[in-house]
GROMACS .gro file of C-alpha atoms in nm:
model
  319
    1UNK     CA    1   8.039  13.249   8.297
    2UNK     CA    2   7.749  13.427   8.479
    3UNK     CA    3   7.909  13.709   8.699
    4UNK     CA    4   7.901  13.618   9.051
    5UNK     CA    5   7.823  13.942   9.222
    6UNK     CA    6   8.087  13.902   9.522
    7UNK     CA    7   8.314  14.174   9.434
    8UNK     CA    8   8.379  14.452   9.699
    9UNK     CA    9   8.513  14.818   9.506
   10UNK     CA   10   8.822  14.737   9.338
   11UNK     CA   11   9.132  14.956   9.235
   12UNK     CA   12   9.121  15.097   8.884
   13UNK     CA   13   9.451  14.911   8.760
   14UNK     CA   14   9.222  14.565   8.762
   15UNK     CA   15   9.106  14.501   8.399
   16UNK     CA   16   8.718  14.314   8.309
   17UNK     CA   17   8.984  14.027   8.202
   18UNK     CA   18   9.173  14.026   8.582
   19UNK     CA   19   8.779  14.072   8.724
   20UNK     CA   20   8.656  13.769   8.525
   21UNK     CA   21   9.004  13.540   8.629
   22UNK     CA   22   8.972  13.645   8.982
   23UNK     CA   23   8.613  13.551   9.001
   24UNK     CA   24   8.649  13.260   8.811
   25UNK     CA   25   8.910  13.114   9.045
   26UNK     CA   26   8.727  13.174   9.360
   27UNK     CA   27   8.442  12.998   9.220
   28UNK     CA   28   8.664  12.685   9.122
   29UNK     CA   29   8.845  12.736   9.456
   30UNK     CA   30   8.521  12.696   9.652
   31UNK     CA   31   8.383  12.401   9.475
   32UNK     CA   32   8.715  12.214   9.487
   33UNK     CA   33   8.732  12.287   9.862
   34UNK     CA   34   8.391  12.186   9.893
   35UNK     CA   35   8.409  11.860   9.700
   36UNK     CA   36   8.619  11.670   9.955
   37UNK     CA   37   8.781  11.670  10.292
   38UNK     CA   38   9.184  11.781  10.234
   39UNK     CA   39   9.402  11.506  10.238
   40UNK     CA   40   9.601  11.440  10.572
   41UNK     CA   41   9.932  11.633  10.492
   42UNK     CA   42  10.321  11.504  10.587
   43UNK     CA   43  10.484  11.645  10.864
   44UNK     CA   44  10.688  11.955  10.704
   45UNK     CA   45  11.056  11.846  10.703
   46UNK     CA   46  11.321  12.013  10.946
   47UNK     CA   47  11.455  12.381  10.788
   48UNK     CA   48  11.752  12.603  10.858
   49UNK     CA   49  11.565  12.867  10.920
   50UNK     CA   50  11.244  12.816  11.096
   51UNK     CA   51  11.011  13.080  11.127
   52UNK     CA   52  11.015  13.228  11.478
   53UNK     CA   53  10.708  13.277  11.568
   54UNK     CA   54  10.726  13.430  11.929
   55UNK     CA   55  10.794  13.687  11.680
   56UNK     CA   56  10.464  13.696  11.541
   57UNK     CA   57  10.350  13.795  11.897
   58UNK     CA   58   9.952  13.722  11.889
   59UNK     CA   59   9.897  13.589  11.538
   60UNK     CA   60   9.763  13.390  11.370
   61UNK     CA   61   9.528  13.460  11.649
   62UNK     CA   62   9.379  13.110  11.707
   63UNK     CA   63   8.979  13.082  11.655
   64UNK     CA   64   8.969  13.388  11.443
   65UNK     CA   65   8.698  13.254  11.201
   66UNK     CA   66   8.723  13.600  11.019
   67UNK     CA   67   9.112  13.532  10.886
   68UNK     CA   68   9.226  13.325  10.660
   69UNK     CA   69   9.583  13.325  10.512
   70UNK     CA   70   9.682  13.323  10.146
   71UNK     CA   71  10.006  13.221   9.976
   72UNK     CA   72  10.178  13.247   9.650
   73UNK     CA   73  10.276  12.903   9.564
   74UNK     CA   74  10.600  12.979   9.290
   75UNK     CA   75  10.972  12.998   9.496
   76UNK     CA   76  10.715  13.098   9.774
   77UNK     CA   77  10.567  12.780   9.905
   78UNK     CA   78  10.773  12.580   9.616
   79UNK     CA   79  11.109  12.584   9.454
   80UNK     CA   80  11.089  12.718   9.099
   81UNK     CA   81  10.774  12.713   8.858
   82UNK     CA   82  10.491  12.489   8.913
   83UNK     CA   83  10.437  12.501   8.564
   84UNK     CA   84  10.763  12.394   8.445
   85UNK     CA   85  10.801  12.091   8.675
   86UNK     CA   86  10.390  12.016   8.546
   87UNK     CA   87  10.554  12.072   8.171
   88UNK     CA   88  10.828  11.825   8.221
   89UNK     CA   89  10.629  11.544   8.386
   90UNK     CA   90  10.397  11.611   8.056
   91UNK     CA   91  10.706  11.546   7.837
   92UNK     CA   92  10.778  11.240   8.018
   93UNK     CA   93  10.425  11.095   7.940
   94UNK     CA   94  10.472  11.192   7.527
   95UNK     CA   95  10.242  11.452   7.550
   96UNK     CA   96  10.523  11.680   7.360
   97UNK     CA   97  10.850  11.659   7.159
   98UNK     CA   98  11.214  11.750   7.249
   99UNK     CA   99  11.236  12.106   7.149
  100UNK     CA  100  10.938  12.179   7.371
  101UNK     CA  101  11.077  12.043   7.675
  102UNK     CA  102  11.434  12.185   7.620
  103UNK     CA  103  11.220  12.551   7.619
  104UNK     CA  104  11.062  12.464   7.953
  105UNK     CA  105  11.393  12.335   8.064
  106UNK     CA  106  11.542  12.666   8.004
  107UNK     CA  107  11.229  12.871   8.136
  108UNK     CA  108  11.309  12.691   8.521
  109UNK     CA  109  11.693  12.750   8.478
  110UNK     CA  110  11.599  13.098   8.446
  111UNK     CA  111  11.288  13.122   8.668
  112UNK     CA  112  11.540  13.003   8.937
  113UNK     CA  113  11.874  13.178   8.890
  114UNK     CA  114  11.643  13.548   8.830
  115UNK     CA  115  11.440  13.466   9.141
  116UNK     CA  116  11.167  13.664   9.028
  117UNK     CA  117  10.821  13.623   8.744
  118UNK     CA  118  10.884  13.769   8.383
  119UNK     CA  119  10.600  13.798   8.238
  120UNK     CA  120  10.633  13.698   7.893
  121UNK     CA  121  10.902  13.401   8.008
  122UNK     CA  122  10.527  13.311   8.227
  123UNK     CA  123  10.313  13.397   7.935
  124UNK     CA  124  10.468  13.157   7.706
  125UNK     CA  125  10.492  12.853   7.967
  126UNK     CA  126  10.107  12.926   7.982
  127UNK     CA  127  10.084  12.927   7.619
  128UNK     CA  128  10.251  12.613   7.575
  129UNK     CA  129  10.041  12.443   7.846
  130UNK     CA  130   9.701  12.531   7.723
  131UNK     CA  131   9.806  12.421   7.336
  132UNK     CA  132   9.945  12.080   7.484
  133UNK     CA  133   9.661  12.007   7.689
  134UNK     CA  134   9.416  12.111   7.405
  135UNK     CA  135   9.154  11.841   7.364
  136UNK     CA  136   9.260  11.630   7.675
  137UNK     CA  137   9.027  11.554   7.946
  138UNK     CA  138   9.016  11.738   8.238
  139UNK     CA  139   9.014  11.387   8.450
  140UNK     CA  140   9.290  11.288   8.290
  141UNK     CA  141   9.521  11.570   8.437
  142UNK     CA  142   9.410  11.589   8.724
  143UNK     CA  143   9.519  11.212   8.756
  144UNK     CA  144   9.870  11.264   8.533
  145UNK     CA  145   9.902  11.589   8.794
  146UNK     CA  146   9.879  11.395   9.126
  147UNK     CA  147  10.163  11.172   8.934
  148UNK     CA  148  10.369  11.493   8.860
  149UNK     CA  149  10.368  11.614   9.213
  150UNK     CA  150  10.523  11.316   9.368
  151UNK     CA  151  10.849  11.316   9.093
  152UNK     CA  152  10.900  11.660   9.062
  153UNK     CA  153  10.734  11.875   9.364
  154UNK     CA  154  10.697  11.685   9.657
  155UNK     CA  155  11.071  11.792   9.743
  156UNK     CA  156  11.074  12.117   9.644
  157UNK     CA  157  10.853  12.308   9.944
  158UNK     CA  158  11.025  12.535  10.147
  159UNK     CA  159  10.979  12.374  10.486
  160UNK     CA  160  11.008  12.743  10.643
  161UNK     CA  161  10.674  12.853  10.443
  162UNK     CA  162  10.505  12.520  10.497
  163UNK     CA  163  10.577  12.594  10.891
  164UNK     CA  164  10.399  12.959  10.816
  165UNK     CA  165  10.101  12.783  10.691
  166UNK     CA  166  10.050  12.516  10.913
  167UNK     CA  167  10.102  12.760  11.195
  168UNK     CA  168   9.769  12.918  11.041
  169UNK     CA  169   9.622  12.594  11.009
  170UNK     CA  170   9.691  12.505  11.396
  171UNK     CA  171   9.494  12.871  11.458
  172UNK     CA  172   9.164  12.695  11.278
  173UNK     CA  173   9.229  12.933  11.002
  174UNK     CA  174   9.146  12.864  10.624
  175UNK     CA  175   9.451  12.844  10.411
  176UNK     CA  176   9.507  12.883  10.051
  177UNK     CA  177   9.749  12.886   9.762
  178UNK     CA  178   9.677  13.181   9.483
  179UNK     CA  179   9.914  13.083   9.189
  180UNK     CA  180   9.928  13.182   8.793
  181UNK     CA  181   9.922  12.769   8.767
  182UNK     CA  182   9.606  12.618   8.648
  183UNK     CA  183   9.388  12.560   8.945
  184UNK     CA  184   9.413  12.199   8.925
  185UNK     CA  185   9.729  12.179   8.961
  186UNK     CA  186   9.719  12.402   9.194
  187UNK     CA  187   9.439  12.221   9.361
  188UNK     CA  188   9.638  11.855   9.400
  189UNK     CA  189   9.929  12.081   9.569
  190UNK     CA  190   9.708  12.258   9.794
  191UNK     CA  191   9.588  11.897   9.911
  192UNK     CA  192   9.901  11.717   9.916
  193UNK     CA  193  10.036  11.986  10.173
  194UNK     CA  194   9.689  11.968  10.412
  195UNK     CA  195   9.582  12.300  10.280
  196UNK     CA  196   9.209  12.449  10.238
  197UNK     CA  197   9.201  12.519   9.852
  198UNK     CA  198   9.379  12.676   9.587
  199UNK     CA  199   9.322  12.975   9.320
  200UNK     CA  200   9.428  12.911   8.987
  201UNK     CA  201   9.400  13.042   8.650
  202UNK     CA  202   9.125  12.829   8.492
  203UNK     CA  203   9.155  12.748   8.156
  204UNK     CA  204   8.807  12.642   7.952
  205UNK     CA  205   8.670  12.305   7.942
  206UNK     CA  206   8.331  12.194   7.757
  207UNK     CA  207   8.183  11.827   7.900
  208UNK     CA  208   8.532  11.770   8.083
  209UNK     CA  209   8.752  11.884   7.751
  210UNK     CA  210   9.006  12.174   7.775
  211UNK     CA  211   8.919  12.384   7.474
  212UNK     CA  212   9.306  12.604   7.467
  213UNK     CA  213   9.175  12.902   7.600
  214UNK     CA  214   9.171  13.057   7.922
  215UNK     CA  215   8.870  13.163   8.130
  216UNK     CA  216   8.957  13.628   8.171
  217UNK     CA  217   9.319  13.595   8.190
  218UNK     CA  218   9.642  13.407   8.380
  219UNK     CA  219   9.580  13.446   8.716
  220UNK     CA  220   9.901  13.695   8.789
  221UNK     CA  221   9.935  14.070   8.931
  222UNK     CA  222   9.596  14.241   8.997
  223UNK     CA  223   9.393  13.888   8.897
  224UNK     CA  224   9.546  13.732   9.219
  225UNK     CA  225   9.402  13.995   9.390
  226UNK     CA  226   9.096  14.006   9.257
  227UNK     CA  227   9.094  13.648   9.350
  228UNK     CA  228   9.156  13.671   9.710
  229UNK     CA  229   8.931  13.986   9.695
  230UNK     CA  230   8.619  13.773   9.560
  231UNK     CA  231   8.687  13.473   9.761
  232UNK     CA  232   8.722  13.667  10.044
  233UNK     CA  233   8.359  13.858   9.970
  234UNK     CA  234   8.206  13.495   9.982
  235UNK     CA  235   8.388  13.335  10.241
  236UNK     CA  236   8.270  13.616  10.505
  237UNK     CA  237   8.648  13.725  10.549
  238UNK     CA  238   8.753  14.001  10.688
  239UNK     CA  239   9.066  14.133  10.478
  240UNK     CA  240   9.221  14.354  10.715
  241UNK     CA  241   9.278  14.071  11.000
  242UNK     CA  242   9.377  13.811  10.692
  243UNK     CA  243   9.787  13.740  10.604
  244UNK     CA  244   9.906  13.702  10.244
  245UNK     CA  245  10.265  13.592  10.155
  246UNK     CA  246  10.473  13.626   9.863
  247UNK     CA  247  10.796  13.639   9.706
  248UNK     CA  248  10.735  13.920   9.402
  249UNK     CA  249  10.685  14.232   9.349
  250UNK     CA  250  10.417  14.126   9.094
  251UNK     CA  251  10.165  14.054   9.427
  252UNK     CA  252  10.188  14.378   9.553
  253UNK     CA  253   9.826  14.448   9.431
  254UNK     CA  254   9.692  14.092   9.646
  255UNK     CA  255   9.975  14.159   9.921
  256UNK     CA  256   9.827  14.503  10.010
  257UNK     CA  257   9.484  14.368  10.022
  258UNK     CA  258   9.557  14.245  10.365
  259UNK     CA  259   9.635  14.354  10.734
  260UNK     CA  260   9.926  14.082  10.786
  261UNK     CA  261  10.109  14.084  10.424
  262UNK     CA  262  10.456  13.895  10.428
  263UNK     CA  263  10.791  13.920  10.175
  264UNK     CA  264  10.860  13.538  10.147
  265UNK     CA  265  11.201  13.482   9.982
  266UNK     CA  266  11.113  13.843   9.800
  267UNK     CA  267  11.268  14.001   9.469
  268UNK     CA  268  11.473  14.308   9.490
  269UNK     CA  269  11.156  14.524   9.402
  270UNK     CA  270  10.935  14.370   9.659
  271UNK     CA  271  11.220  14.377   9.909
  272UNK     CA  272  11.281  14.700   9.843
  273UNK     CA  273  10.858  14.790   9.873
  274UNK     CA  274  10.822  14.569  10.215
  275UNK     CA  275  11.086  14.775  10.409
  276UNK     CA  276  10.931  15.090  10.261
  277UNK     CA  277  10.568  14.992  10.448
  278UNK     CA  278  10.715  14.783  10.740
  279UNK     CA  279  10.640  14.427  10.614
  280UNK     CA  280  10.711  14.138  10.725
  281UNK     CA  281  11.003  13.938  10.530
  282UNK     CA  282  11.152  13.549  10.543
  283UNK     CA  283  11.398  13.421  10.367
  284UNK     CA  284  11.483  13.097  10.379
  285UNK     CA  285  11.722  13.048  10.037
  286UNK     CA  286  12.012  13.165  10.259
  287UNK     CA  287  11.884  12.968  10.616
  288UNK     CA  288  11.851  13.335  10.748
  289UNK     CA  289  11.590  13.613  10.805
  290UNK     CA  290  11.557  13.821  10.507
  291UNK     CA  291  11.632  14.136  10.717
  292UNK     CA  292  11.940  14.006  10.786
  293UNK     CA  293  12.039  14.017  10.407
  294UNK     CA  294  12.113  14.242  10.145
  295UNK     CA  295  12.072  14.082   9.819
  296UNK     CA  296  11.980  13.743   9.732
  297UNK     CA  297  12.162  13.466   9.740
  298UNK     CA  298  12.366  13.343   9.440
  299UNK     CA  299  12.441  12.994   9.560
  300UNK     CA  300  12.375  12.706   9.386
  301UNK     CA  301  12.371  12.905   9.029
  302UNK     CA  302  12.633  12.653   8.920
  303UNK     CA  303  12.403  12.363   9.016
  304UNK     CA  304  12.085  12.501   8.839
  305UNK     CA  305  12.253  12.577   8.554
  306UNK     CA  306  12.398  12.210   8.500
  307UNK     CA  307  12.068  12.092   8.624
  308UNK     CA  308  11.898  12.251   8.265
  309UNK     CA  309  12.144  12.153   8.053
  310UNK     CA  310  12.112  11.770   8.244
  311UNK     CA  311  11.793  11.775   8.122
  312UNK     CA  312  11.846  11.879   7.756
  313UNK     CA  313  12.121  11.558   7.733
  314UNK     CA  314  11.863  11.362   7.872
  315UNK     CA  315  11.643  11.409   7.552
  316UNK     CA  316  11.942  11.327   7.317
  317UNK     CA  317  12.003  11.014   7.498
  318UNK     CA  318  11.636  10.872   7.446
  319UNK     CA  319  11.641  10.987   7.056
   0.00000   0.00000   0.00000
């Protein structure tokens, strides 16, 4: 891919890999925004703790053509992994066997009780993605994908951080999901919930094929901001007035790109980082203000638990 020339100077921790993801996704972000006007999105549902946004004083400051806001979409925007809930509507369609799903099964059960990103628990979801969807056409997941997000998403956004973004929205303001999920997943999310865009990590395709590899890198840690730093370059955005929220410590790199960054239901490290430089923080897995609290919340563990090894009977049933 052709380098695009939109980067502004970048901090030495980003790799020519993280460089080549980040511009590749703002270049697939753009021409999926472009291709289409965003679906009309559902009024968020009603949540127990909805952002308060006399607190935000003046922003999102309305007409401000220079901002835009950008938003981590995993236990952020969404409950859990969009990559596991993609791999499990996958399974459903025969596009894998038992032993694979059981993995992904366990990869969510743990994605959701930690509350925060391990990389190689990530690494090998991505892994196991790219070889399924090896030789498929790109059309065709985009299709199985919208599928996916109405039996195993759709329920699972935080209404508190759906409020955030349309509030953003409401301000004429751009808004857009930066996830380690392939873009067009990503991408059908982003338009379900009446969002600008998305950027993804974009995995190679030749005439409409996925080839198994991955264009630079996931799109995690410094590639997200690389991302946001490239699509901000050719949007005509003007970083310091734009808001970026996230729940890991992983997007420090794209959260301190910004003037307005936010902890969203944050790991102990980003927590922990966010109080150090005066951030903003929500959380809404306890129905109260992150501020408030002092560790995260351990209810439901029980639930999630029984919830993977639900799934993993399921299998046995249908052999």
């Amino acid at each position: 891919m052709a380098a695009l020339g939109w980067l502004t100077p970048r901090r030495r921790s980003a790799t020519a890999r993280s460089v080549l993801a980040g511009e590749a996704s703002a270049e697939a972000a753009r021409k999926t925004a472009q291709a289409g006007p965003v679906l009309e999105a559902a009024e968020p549902e009603e949540a127990e703790a909805e952002p308060e946004l006399e607190e935000l004083e003046e922003f999102p400051v309305a007409g401000d053509d220079l901002a835009a806001a950008f938003f981590d979409l995993d236990n952020t925007v969404m409950q859990g992994a969009a990559i596991f809930h993609f791999g499990r509507g996958l399974y459903k369609r025969e596009f894998f066997q038992r032993r694979e799903l059981a993995r992904f099964a366990w990869q969510q059960a743990w994605f959701r009780l930690a509350g925060v990103e391990d990389p190689e628990h990530m690494q090998d979801a991505r892994d196991s993605a790219l070889s399924i969807v090896k030789g498929h056409r790109v059309s065709e997941l985009m299709t199985i994908g919208e599928e996916i997000y109405d039996e195993y998403m759709a329920e699972r956004i935080w209404p508190g951080t759906r409020a955030l973004a349309q509030a953003h929205l409401d301000a004429g303001q751009k808004v857009w999901l930066v996830t380690a999920a392939p873009v067009e997943t990503a991408t059908i999310i982003a338009r379900r919930l009446g969002l600008t865009g998305a950027l993804g990590t974009v995995a190679e395709s030749v005439d409409g094929i996925y080839t198994g590899r991955l264009v630079g890198e996931p799109l995690h840690g410094p590639a997200k901001a690389e991302a946001v730093r490239a699509l901000a370059a050719a949007e005509g955005l003007d970083l310091a007035r734009c808001a970026a929220y996230s729940d890991s410590h992983n997007d420090i790199p794209m959260l301190s790109l910004v003037g307005h960054p936010y902890a969203i239901n944050p790991d102990t490290k980003l927590r922990k980082h966010a109080r150090a430089h005066d951030w903003r923080l929500r959380d809404y897995r306890t129905g109260r203000k992150a501020v408030k609290v002092g560790v995260p919340a351990a209810a439901g563990v029980g639930a999630l638990a029984g919830g993977a090894a639900a799934a993993i009977a399921l299998h046995r049933r249908r052999r």
